[in-house]
Tab-separated table of C-alpha atoms in Angstrom:
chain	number	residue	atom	x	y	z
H	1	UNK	CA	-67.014	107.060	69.610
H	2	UNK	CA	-70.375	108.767	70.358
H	3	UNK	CA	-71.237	112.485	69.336
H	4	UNK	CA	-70.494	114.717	72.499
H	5	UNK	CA	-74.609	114.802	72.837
H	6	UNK	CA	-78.034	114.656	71.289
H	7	UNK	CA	-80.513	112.654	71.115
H	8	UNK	CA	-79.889	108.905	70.615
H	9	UNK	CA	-83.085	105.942	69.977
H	10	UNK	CA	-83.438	103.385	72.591
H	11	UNK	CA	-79.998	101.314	73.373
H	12	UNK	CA	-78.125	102.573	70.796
H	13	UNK	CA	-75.186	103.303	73.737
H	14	UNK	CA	-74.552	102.973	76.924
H	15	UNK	CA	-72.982	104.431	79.906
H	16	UNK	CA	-69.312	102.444	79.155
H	17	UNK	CA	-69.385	104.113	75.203
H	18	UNK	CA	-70.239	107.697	77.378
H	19	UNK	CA	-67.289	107.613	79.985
H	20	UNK	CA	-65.177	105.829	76.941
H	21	UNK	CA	-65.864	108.704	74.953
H	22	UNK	CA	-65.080	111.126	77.797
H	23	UNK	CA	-61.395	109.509	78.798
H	24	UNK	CA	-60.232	109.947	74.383
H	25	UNK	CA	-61.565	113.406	74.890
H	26	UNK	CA	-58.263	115.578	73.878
H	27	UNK	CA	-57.972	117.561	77.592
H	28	UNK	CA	-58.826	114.287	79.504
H	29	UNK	CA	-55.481	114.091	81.276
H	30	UNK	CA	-56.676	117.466	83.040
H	31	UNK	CA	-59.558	115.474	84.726
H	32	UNK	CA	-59.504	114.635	88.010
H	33	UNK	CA	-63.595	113.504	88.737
H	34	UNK	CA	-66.045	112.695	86.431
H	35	UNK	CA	-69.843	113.086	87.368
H	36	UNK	CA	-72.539	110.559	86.361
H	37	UNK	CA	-76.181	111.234	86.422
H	38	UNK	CA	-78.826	108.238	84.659
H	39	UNK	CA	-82.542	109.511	85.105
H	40	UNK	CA	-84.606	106.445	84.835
H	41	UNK	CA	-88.033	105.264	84.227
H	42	UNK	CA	-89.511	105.391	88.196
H	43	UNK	CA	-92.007	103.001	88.572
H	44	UNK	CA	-95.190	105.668	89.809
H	45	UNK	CA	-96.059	109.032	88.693
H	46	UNK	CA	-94.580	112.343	90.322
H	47	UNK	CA	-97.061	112.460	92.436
H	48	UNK	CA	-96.945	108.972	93.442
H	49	UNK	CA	-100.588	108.461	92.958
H	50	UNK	CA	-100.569	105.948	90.463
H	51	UNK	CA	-98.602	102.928	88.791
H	52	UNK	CA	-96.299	103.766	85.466
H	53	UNK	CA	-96.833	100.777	83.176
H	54	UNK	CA	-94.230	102.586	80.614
H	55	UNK	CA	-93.028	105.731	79.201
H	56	UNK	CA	-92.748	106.599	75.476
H	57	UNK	CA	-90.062	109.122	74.790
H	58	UNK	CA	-90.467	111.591	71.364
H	59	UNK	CA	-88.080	114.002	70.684
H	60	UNK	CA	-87.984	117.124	68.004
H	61	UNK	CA	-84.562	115.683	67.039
H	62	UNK	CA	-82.841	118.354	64.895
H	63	UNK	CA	-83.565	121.324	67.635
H	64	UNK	CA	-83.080	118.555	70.839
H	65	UNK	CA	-79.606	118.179	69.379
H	66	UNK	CA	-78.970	121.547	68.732
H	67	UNK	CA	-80.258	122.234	72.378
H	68	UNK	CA	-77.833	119.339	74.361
H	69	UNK	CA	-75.105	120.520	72.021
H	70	UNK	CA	-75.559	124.100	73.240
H	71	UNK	CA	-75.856	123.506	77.018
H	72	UNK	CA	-72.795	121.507	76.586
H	73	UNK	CA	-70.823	123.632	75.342
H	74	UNK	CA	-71.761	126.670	77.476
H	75	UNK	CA	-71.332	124.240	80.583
H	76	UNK	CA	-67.583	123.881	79.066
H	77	UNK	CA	-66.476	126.891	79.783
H	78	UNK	CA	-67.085	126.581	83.623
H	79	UNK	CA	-63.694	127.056	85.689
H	80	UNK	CA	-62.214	123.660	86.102
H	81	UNK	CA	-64.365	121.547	83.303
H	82	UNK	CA	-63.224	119.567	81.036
H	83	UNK	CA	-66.238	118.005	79.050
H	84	UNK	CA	-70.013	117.693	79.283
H	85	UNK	CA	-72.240	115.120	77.337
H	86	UNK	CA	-76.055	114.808	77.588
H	87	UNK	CA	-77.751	111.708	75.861
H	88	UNK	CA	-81.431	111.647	75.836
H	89	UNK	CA	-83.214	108.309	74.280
H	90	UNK	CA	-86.304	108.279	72.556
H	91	UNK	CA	-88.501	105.187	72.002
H	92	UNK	CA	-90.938	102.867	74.427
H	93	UNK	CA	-89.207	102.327	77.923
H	94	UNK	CA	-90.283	100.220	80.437
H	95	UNK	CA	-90.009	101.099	84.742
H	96	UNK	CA	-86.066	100.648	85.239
H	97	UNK	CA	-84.823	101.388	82.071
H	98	UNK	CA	-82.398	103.988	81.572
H	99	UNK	CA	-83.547	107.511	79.765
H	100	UNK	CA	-80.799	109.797	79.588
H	101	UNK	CA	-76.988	109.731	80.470
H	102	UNK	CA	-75.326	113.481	81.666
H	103	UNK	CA	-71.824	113.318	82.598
H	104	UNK	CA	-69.613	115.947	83.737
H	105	UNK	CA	-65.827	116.164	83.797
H	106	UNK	CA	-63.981	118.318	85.363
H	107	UNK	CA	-60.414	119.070	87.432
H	108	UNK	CA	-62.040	118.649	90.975
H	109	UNK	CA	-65.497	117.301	92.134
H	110	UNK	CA	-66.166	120.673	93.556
H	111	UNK	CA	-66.327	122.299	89.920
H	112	UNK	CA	-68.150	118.830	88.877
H	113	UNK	CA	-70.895	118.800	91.044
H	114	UNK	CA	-72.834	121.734	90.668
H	115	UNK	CA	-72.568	121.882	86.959
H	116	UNK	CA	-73.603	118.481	86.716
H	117	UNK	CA	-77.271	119.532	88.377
H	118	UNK	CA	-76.895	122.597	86.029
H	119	UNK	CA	-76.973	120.245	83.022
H	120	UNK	CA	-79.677	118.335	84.481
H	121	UNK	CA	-82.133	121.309	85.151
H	122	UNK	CA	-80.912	123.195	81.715
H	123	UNK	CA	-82.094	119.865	79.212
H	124	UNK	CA	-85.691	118.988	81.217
H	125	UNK	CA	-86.078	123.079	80.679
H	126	UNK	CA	-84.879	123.357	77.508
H	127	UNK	CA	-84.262	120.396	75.284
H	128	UNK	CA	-87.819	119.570	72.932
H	129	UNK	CA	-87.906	115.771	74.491
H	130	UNK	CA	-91.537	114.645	75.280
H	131	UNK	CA	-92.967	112.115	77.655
H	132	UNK	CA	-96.230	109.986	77.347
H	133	UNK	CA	-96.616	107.777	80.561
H	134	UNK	CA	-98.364	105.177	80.478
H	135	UNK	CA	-100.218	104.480	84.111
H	136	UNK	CA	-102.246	102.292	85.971
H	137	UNK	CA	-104.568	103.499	88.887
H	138	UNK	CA	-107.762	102.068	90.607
H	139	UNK	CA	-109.843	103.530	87.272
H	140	UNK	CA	-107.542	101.509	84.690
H	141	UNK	CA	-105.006	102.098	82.624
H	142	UNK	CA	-104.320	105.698	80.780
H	143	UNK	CA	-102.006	107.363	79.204
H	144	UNK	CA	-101.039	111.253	78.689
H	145	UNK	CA	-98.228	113.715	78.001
H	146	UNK	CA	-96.294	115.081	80.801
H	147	UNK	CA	-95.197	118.969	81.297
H	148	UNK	CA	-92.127	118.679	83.346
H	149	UNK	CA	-92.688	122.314	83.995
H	150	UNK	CA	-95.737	121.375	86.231
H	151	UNK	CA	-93.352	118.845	88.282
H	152	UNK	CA	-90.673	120.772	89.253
H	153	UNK	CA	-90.657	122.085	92.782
């Protein structure tokens, strides 16, 4: 089994070792909807100006753990929830790959859903994970860090 969250390199799991880690969870019998989100690499910037060749993923580990670990267990103790897992990957990712794995169980997809986007918005806010695209536009190619608090609407 996988730790409950944290940061993980580049296809070290995947989605089946998440939800098989959620269903031995001790209160899993109390579940009645599990919640799924994968973020993946989209293949143009937010703005949709230019091309992303590739993203490269770097993480302050020790605190990023500490972070997902945290939200997780605060998210928890929602009425109705049974577990929470965030899995970030670092490394070199090309457009389609998968990033980051969030799943939420809970007793009803009512108490799922909204703490599922909760979990979402807490680690791109929170967690120390940092993205370098790697884009293509009329100019050539480039490459820079992205502050996810200048995307957010």
């Amino acid at each position: 089994m996988v730790k409950c969250a944290g940061v993980h390199e580049k296809n070290s799991i995947n989605v089946n070792d998440v939800l098989k880690n959620i269903k031995h969870g001790a209160d899993f019998s109390k579940t009645g909807a599990i919640g799924l989100f994968i973020g993946v690499v989209r293949g143009e910037t937010f703005d949709g100006k230019a091309k992303v060749e590739k993203l490269t993923l770097e993480a302050y580990e020790e605190k990023a753990d500490e972070v997902l670990s945290k939200i997780c267990d605060d998210l928890t103790h929602n009425p109705g929830i049974v577990d929470v897992q965030i899995h970030h990957f670092t490394g070199e990712f090309n457009v389609g790959d998968d990033l980051v794995y969030v799943a939420v169980a809970g007793a009803h997809r009512e108490q799922v859903f909204p703490v599922l986007r909760e979990a979402v918005e807490r680690y791109k806010s929170e967690a120390p994970i940092f993205k370098k695209e790697h884009i293509i536009t009329e100019k050539g190619k480039s490459e820079y860090w992205v502050s996810e608090k200048f995307h957010n609407p």
